[in-house]
XYZ file of C-alpha atoms in Angstrom:
629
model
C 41.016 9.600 41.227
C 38.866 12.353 40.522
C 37.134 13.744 37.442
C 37.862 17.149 36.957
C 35.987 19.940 35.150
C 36.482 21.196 32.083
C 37.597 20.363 28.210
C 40.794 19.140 27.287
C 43.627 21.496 26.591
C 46.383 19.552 25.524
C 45.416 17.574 22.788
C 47.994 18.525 19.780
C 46.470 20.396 16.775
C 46.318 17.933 14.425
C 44.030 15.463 15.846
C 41.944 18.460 16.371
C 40.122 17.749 13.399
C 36.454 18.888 12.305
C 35.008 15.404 13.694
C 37.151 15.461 16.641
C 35.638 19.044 17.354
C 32.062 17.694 16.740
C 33.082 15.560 20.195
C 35.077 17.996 22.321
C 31.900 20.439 21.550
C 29.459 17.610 22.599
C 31.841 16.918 25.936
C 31.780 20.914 26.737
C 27.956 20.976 26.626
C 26.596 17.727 28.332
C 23.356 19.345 29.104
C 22.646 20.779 25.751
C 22.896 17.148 24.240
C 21.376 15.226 26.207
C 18.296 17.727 26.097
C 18.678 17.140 22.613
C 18.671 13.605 22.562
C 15.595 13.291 24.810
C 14.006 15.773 22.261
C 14.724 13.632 19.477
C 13.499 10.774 20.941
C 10.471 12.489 21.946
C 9.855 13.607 18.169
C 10.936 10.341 17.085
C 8.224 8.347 18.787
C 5.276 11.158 17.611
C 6.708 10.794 14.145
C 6.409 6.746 14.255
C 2.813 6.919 15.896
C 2.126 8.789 12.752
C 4.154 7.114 9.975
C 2.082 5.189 8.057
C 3.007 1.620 7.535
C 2.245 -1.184 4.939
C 3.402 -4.330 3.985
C 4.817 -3.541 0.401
C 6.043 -0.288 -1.352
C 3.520 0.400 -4.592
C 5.902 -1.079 -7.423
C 3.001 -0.441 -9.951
C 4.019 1.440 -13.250
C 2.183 4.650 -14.049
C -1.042 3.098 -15.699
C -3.988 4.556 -17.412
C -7.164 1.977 -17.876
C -9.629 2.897 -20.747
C -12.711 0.949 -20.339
C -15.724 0.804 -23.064
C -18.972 -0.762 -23.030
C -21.021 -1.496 -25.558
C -23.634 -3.962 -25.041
C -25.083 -6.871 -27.022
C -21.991 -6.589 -29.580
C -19.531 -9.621 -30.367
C -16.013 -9.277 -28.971
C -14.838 -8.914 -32.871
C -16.990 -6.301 -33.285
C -15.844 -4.147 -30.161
C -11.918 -5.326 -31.492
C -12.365 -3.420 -34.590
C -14.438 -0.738 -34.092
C -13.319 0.475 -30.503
C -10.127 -1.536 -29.171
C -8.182 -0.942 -32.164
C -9.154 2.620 -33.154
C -8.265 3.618 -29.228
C -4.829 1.628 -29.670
C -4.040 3.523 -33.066
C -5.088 6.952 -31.453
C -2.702 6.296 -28.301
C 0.111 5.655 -29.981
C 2.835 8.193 -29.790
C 1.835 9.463 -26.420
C 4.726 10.675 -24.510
C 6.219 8.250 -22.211
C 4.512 5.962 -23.682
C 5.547 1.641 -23.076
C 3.404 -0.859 -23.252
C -0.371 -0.905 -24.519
C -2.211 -4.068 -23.327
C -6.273 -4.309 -24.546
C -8.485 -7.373 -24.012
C -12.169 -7.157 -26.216
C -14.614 -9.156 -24.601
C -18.398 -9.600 -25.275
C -19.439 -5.685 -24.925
C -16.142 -4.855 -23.219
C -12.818 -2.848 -24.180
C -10.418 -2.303 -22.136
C -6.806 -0.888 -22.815
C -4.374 -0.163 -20.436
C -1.604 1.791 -20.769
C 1.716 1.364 -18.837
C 4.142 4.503 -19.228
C 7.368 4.588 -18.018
C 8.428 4.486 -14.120
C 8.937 8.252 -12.929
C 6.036 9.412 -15.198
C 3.308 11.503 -13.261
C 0.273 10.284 -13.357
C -1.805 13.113 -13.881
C 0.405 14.037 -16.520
C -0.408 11.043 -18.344
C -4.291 11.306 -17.368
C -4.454 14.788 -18.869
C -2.647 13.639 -22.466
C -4.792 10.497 -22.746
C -7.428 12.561 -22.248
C -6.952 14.829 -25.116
C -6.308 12.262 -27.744
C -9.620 10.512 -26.279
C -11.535 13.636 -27.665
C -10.288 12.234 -31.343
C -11.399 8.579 -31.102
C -14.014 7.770 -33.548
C -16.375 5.504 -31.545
C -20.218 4.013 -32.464
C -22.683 6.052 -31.708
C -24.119 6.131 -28.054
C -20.309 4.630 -26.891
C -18.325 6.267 -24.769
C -15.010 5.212 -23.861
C -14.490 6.048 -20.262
C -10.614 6.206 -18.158
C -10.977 3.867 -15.274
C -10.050 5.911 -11.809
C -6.467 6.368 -10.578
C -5.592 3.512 -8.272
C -2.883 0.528 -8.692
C -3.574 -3.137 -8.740
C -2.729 -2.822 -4.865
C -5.161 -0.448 -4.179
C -8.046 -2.748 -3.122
C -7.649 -2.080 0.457
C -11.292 -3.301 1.680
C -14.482 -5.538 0.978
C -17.598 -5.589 2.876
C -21.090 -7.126 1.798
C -24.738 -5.760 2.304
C -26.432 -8.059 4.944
C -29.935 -7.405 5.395
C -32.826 -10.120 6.948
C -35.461 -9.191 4.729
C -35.018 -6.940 1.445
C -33.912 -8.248 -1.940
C -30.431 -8.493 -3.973
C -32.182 -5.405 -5.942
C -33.312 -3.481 -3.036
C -29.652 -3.681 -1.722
C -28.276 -3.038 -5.150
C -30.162 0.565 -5.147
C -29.612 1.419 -1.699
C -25.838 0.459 -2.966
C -25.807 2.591 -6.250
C -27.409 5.511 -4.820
C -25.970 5.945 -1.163
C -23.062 3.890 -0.318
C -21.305 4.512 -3.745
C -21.570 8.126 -3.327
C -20.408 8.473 0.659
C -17.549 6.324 0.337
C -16.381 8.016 -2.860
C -16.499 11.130 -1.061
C -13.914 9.529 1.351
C -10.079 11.727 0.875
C -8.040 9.046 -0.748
C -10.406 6.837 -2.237
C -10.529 6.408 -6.073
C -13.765 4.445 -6.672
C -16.059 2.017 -4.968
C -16.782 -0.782 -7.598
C -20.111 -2.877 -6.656
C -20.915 -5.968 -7.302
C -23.886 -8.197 -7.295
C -27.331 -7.711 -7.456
C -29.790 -6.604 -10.210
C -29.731 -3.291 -11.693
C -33.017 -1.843 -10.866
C -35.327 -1.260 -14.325
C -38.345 0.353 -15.607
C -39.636 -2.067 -18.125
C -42.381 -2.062 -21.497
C -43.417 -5.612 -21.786
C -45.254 -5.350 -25.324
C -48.040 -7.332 -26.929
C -46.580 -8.290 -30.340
C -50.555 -8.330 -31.514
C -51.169 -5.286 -30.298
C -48.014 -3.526 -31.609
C -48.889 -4.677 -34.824
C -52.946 -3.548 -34.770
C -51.700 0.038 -34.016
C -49.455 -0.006 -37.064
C -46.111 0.660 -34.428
C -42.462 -1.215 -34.348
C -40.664 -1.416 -31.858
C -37.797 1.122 -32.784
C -40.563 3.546 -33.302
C -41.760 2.381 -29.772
C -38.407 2.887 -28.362
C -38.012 6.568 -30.032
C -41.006 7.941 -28.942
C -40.259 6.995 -25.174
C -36.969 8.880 -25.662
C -38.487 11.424 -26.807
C -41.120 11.892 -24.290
C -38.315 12.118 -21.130
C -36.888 15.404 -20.916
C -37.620 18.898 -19.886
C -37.371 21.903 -22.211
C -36.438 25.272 -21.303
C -38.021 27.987 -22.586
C -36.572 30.980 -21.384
C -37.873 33.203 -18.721
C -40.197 36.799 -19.188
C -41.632 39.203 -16.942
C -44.706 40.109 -15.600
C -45.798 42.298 -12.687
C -42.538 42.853 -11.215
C -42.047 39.232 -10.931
C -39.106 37.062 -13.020
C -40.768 33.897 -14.251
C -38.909 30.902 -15.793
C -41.086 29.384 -18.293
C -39.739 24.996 -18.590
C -41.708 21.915 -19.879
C -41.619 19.249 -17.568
C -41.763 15.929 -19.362
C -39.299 13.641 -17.928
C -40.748 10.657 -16.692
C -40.678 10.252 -12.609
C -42.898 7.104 -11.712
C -43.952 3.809 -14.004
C -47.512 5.295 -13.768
C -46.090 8.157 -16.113
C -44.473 6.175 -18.787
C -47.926 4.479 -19.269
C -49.064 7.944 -20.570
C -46.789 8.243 -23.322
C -48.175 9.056 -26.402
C -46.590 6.748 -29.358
C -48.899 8.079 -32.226
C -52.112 9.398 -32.907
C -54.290 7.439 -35.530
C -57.413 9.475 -37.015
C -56.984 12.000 -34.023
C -57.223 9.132 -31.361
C -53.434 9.157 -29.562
C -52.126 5.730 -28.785
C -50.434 5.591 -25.230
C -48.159 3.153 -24.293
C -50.757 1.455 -22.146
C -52.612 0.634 -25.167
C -49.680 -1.767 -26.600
C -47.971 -3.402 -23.443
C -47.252 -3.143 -19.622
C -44.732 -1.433 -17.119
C -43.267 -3.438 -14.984
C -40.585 -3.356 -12.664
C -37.595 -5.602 -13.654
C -33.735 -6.158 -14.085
C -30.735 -5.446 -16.702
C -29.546 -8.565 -18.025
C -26.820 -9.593 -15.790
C -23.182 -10.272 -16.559
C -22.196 -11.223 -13.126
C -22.873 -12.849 -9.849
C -21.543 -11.890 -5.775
C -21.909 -15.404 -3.704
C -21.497 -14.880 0.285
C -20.666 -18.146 2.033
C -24.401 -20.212 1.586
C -26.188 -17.177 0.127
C -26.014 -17.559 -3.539
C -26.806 -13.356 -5.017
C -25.270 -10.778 -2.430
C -24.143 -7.187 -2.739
C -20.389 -6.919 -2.200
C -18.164 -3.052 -2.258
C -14.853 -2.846 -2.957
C -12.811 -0.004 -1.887
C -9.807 1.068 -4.389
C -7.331 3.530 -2.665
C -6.250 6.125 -5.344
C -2.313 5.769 -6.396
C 0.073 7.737 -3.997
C -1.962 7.397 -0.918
C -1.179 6.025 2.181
C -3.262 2.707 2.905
C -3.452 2.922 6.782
C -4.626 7.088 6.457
C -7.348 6.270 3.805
C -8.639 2.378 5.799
C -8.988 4.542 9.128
C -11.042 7.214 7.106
C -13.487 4.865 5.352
C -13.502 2.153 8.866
C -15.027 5.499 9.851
C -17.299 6.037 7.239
C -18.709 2.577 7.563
C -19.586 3.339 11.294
C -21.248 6.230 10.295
C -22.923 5.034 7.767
C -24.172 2.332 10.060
C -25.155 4.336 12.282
C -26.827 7.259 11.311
C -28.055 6.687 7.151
C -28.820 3.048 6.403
C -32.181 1.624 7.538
C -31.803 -0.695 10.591
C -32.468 -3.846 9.002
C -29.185 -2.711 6.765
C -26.034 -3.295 7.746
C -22.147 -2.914 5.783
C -20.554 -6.037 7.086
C -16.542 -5.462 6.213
C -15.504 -9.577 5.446
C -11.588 -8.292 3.952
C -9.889 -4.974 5.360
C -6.178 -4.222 4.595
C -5.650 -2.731 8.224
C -5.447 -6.743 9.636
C -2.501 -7.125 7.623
C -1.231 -3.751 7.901
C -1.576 -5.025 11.544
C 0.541 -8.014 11.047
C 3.198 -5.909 9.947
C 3.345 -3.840 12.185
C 3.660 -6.502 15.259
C 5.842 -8.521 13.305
C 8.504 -5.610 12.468
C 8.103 -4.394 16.663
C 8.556 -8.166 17.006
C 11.688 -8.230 15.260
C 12.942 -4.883 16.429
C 12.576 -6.097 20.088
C 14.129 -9.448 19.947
C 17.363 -7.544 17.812
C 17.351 -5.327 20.394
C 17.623 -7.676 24.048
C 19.989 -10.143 21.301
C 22.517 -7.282 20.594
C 21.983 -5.949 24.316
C 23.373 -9.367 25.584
C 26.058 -9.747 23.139
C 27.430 -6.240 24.127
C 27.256 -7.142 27.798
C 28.909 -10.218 27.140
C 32.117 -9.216 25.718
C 32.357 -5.951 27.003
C 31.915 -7.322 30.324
C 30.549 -4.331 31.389
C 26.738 -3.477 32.181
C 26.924 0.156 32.350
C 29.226 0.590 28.647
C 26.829 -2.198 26.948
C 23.786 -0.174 27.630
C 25.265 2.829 26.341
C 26.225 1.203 23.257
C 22.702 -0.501 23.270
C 21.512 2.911 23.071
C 22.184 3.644 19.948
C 19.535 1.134 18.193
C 16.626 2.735 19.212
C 17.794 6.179 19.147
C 19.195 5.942 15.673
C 15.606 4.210 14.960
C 13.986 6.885 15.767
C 15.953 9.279 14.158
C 15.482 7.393 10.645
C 11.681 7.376 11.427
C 11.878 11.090 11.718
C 13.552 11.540 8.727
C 10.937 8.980 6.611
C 8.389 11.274 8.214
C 9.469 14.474 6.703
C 10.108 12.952 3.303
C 6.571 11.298 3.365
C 8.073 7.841 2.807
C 5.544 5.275 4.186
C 7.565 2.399 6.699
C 7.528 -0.735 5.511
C 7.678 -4.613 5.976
C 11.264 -4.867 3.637
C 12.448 -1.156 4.948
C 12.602 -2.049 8.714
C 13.154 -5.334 8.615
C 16.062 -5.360 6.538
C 17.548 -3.322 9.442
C 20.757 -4.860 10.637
C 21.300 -3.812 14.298
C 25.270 -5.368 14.299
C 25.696 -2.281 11.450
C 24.192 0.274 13.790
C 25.942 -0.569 16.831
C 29.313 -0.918 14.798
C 30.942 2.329 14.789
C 29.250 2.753 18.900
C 31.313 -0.552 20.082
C 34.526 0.750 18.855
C 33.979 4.366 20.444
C 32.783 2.698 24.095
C 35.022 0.142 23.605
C 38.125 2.924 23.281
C 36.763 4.937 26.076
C 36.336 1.738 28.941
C 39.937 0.924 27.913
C 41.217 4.110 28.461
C 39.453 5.120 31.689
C 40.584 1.276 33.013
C 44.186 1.617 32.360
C 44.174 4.800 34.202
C 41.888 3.324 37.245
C 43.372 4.555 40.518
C 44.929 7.906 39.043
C 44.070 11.328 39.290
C 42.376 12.339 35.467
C 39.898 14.620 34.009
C 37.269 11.963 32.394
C 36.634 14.852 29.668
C 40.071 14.974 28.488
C 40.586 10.896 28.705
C 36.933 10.720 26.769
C 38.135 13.174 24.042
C 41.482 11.567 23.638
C 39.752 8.004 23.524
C 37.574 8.952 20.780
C 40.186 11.172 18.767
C 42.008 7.858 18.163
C 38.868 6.421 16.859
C 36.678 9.263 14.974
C 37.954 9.401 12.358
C 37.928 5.086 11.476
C 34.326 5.188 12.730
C 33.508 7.977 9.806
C 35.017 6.351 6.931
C 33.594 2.608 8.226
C 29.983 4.319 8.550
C 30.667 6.103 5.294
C 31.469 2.882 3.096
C 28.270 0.939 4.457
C 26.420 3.949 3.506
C 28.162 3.924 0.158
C 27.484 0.238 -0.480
C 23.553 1.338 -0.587
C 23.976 3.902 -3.032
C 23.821 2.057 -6.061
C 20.340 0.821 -4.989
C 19.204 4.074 -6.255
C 19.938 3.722 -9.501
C 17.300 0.421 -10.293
C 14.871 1.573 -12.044
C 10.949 0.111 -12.317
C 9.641 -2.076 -9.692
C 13.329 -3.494 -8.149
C 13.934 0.816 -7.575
C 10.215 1.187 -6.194
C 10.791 -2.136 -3.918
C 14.476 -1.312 -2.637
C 14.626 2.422 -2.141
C 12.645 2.570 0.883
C 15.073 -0.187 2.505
C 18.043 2.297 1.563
C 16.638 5.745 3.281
C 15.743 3.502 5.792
C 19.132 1.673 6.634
C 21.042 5.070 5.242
C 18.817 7.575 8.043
C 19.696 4.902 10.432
C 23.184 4.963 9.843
C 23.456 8.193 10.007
C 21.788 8.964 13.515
C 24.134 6.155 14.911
C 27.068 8.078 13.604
C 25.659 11.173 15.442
C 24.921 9.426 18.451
C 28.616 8.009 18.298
C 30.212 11.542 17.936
C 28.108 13.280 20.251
C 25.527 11.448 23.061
C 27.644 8.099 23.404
C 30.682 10.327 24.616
C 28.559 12.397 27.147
C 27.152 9.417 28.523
C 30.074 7.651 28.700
C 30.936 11.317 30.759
C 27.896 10.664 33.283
C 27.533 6.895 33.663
C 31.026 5.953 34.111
C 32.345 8.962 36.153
C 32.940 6.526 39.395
C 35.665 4.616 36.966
C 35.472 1.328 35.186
C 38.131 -1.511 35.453
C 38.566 -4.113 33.029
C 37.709 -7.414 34.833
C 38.539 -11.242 33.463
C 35.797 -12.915 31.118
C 37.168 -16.492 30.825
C 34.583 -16.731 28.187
C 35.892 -14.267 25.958
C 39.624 -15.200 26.366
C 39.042 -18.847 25.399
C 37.734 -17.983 22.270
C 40.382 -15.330 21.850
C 42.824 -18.209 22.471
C 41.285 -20.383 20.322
C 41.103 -17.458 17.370
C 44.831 -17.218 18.396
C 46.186 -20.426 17.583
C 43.978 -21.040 14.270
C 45.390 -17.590 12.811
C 49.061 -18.667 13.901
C 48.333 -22.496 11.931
C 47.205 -20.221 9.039
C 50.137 -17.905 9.090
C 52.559 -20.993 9.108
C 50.714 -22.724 6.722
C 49.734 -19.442 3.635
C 49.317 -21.943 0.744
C 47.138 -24.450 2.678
C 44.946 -21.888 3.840
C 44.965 -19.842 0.621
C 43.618 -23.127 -1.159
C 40.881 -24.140 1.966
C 39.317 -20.573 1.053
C 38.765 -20.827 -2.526
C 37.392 -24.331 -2.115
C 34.877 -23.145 0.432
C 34.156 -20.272 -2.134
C 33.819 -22.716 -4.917
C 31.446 -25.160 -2.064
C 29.596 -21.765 -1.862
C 29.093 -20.773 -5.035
C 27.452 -24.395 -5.676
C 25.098 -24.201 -2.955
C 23.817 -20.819 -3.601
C 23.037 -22.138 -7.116
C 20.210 -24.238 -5.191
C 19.357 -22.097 -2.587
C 16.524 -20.193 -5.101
C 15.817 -16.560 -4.954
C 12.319 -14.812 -4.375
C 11.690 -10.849 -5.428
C 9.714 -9.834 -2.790
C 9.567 -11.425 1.043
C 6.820 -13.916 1.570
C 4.225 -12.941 3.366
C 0.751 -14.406 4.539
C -2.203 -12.538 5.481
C -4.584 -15.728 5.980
C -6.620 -15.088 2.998
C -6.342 -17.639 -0.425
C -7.434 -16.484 -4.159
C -8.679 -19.331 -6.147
C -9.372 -18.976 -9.531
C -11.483 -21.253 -11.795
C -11.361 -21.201 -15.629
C -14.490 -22.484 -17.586
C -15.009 -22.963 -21.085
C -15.312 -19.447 -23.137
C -18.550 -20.920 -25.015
C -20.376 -21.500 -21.477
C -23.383 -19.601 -20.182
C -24.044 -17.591 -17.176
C -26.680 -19.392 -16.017
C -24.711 -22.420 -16.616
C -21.489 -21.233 -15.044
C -23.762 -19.817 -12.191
C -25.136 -23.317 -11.307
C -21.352 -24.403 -10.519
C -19.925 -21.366 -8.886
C -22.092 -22.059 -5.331
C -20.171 -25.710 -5.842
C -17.278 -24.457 -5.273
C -17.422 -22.518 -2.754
C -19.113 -25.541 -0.369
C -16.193 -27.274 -1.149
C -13.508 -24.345 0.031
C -15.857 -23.764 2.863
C -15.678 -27.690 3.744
C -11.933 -26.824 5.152
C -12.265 -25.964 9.017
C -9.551 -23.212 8.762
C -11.593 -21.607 6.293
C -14.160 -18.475 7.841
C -15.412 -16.654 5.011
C -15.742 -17.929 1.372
C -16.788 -14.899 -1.145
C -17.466 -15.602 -5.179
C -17.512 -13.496 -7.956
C -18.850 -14.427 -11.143
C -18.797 -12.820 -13.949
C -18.215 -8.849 -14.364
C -20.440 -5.931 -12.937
C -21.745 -3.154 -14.022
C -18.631 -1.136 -14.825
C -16.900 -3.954 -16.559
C -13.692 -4.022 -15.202
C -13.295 -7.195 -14.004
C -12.703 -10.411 -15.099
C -14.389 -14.174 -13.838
C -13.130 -15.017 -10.309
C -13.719 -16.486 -7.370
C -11.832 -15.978 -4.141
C -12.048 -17.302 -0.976
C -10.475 -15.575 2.360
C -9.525 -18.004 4.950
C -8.628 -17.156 8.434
């Protein structure tokens, strides 16, 4: 035997099709392809070091949030005067859905869901302009909520410190942290919570109000009125350009006790001469619980809609470190107690998990019935090549990798069109084992019998995933990253097939291959042999076994139960506790610290975290969660 040089010659014109050339061309430049393969491979793995990864695609709708506060009013009053005239203005909006609004004691908030493939800005910018017409109380302000999903809360941390107060730590977290990590690329917002808002207080003597003839609206006017700077142009003098300002605006509480309130028979009356500045609190609508401490400071981190959750955690873990590090005091310190990267993580190690054990599984199969070590690694080769072909193409798209994408992966499909071609070639160069043949030509005539099956097989799989892209709303935004997935794949294996399998097949079995016995194989070939002859002697009896295992099928499936998305644990538990709507805050406040001794009374539980209430911004509702780990 020998293996002579060269392409074949003979082959008749009509199997010299355009796939069948795709092959010959890949057999007449060995070198070329398998420099291109290692390229490939090389790309594929920078592109998947890269390729961000989370557990879910976004399925959120295109959502704007309006949220309006307006303090000390009944939740009938912000209904009718704010809730409804925003609804009524937001009508008619193009794209428009569903508009959802909850009015709560000094609290509006609308949302409005437009339809899937509408761009958010686009919908940011037209809510926007009818805001401008909404006739609102005086002093409100409705206000759109930042542009991140109800999956965007990608990280929690709390403000530990030994020795400063819940309002020492709410400051430092108003006026530093808020600010840094809002500066972060990809992050929406950084919503606090806990603490008491800071305040510069006039505690008033009712008997001295009334001596100096004042109210207390006139009170509060006048201190309004005596915070500001005026501007009062500029002139020139000397060759010098001057501005000329009045600075009133308050800066320390020793100032406010200067204001002047009114002057009686030429004597002012200063604000020190009716009450007292003091430093105190707003009244508070909500309450952050830390495991035994019963007021901490908790951040929470929303990633703005369309980013890329593993990109924007790296960026603010960074920022945290920094901030550590070089800008909060030393007895300060952001203590991260949930972070999206752990299960982001998980993911990851359970997809390379799964991706490994398919791999050695199909591996051993190959070898099995092939029977041949050499042809089932070249077929094996195929899964991770084609893998890392799809991850280059989800790269250049931008499509983030996925829990349901690469999972749903079925290795049997890749390597399906790769057995048959291997498969083909072994037999061929076996029957001719101990003959003089060019391995080219063999190789080319192997695969022209099979090209052209593998094409159309490959093509109807793809096919069958087509129709995925036409779901619409959250099914499309689930599923369509599993398609470009499984279709990218697909495709690379088909390439492989037609051009690397064949030029390895070239290399690695150039010293000939002979078919050898696998009892194995042949007793279950035997077996297969005399159920398909029963069947063909016996048409009716097996055309009636079928549709009652059909009809056994269809009955089970009815109990099997279904579930939209995959299930998934991360280790962490949201409780939530409904109390009566007429119940206080302080009441509701003694209970909250209840319940979290009880979740922390389970040993699997590490970290138990509360929230009570709504902060500052008002945008969300009574909870109380508890991460377990």
């Amino acid at each position: 035997m020998s293996a002579e040089p060269g392409v074949p010659s003979q082959l008749s014109s009509t199997r010299r099709s355009a796939i069948h050339r795709i092959v010959t061309l890949a057999l007449g430049q060995p070198a070329v392809v398998l420099a291109a393969a290692v390229t490939a491979a090389g790309v594929g793995i920078w592109s998947f070091s890269r390729l961000p990864v989370d557990a879910y695609p976004d399925i959120a709708p295109p959502m704007v949030e309006i949220v309006t506060q307006w303090p000390g009013q009944a939740a009938e009053e912000v209904e009718r005067l704010i809730t409804v005239p925003i609804e009524t203005e937001m009508n008619g909006l193009p794209n428009l859905d569903v508009v959802r609004s909850i009015s709560l004691y000094g609290l509006s908030d609308v949302r409005l869901v437009f339809k899937d493939g509408t761009d958010n800005y686009f919908a940011r910018e037209r809510v926007f302009e009818r805001l401008r017409d909404v006739e609102a109380p005086d002093g409100v302000t409705p206000d759109v909520a930042p542009l991140f999903s109800p999956s965007g809360l990608v990280y929690r941390y709390v403000l530990q410190s030994p020795d400063r107060s819940p309002m020492e730590l709410k400051t430092i977290q108003d006026w530093v942290l808020s600010k840094a990590y809002k500066a972060v690329p990809g992050v929406a917002d950084l919503s606090g919570f806990g603490g008491q808002t800071m305040q510069d207080q006039v505690m008033l003597d009712p008997t001295k109000v009334a001596g100096a003839g004042l109210s207390v609206p006139a009170i509060a006017e006048a201190l309004g009125a005596n915070n500001g700077n005026a501007g009062g142009g500029f002139y020139s003098e000397g060759g010098q350009f001057y501005y000329v300002r009045g600075l009133g605006r308050l800066r320390q509480p020793e100032d406010i006790d200067e204001v002047v309130l009114a002057v009686k028979n030429g004597t002012p009356i200063l604000v020190r001469d009716v009450g007292q500045v003091v430093i105190g609190y707003a009244p508070r609508l909500g309450q952050f619980g830390f495991n035994d401490r019963l007021d901490a400071v908790e951040g929470v981190v929303l990633m703005r809609t369309g980013e890329q959750a593993q990109t924007v955690l790296q960026r603010v873990q960074a920022k945290t470190a920094e901030l550590n590090r070089l800008v909060l005091p030393k007895d300060v310190r952001i203590v991260p107690f949930y972070d999206r990267s752990d299960l982001i993580r998980l993911t990851t190690r359970t997809v390379e998990d799964n991706l490994l054990r398919g791999i050695l599984l199909v591996i051993v199969v190959l070898i099995f019935f092939l029977f041949d070590i050499r042809s089932g690694l070249i077929v094996a080769a195929t899964i991770p090549l084609s893998l890392l072909f799809a991850f280059i193409c989800l790269d250049l798209r931008g499509i983030p990798a996925n829990l349901l994408s690469i999972g749903a992966i079925d290795f049997g499909i890749l390597v399906d069109g790769a057995v048959v071609m291997v498969e083909n070639i072994h037999r061929s160069l076996a029957r001719r084992h101990g003959t003089r043949y060019s391995i080219r030509e063999v190789i080319a005539e192997a695969a022209a019998e099979v090209d052209r099956p593998v094409v159309y097989a490959v093509a109807i799989i793809v096919a069958g995933f087509l129709p995925i892209y036409a779901l619409s709303g959250p099914s499309g935004r689930l599923f369509r990253p599993m398609a470009d997935t499984t279709i990218f794949a697909l495709v690379g294996a088909l390439a492989l097939t037609l051009t690397v399998l064949p030029v390895l097949c070239a290399v690695l079995l150039r010293g000939g291959v002979r078919e050898r016995r696998n009892a194995a194989f042949e007793a279950v070939r035997e077996a297969y042999t005399r159920v398909l002859d029963w069947c063909l002697a016996r048409p009716r009896a097996t055309v009636l076994a079928s549709l009652a295992l059909f009809g056994a099928s269809l009955l089970l499936a009815a109990g099997i139960g279904a579930e939209f998305m995959p299930h998934l644990d991360e280790g962490a538990l949201w409780v939530r506790a409904t109390m009566p709507a007429t119940i206080s805050f302080e009441e509701s406040a003694k209970l909250v610290p209840q319940f979290r001794q009880i979740l922390r009374g389970f040993p699997e539980v590490t970290v138990v975290a509360s929230e009570h209430g709504r902060p500052d911004d008002g945008v969300q509702a009574r909870r109380i969660a508890a991460a377990g780990g």
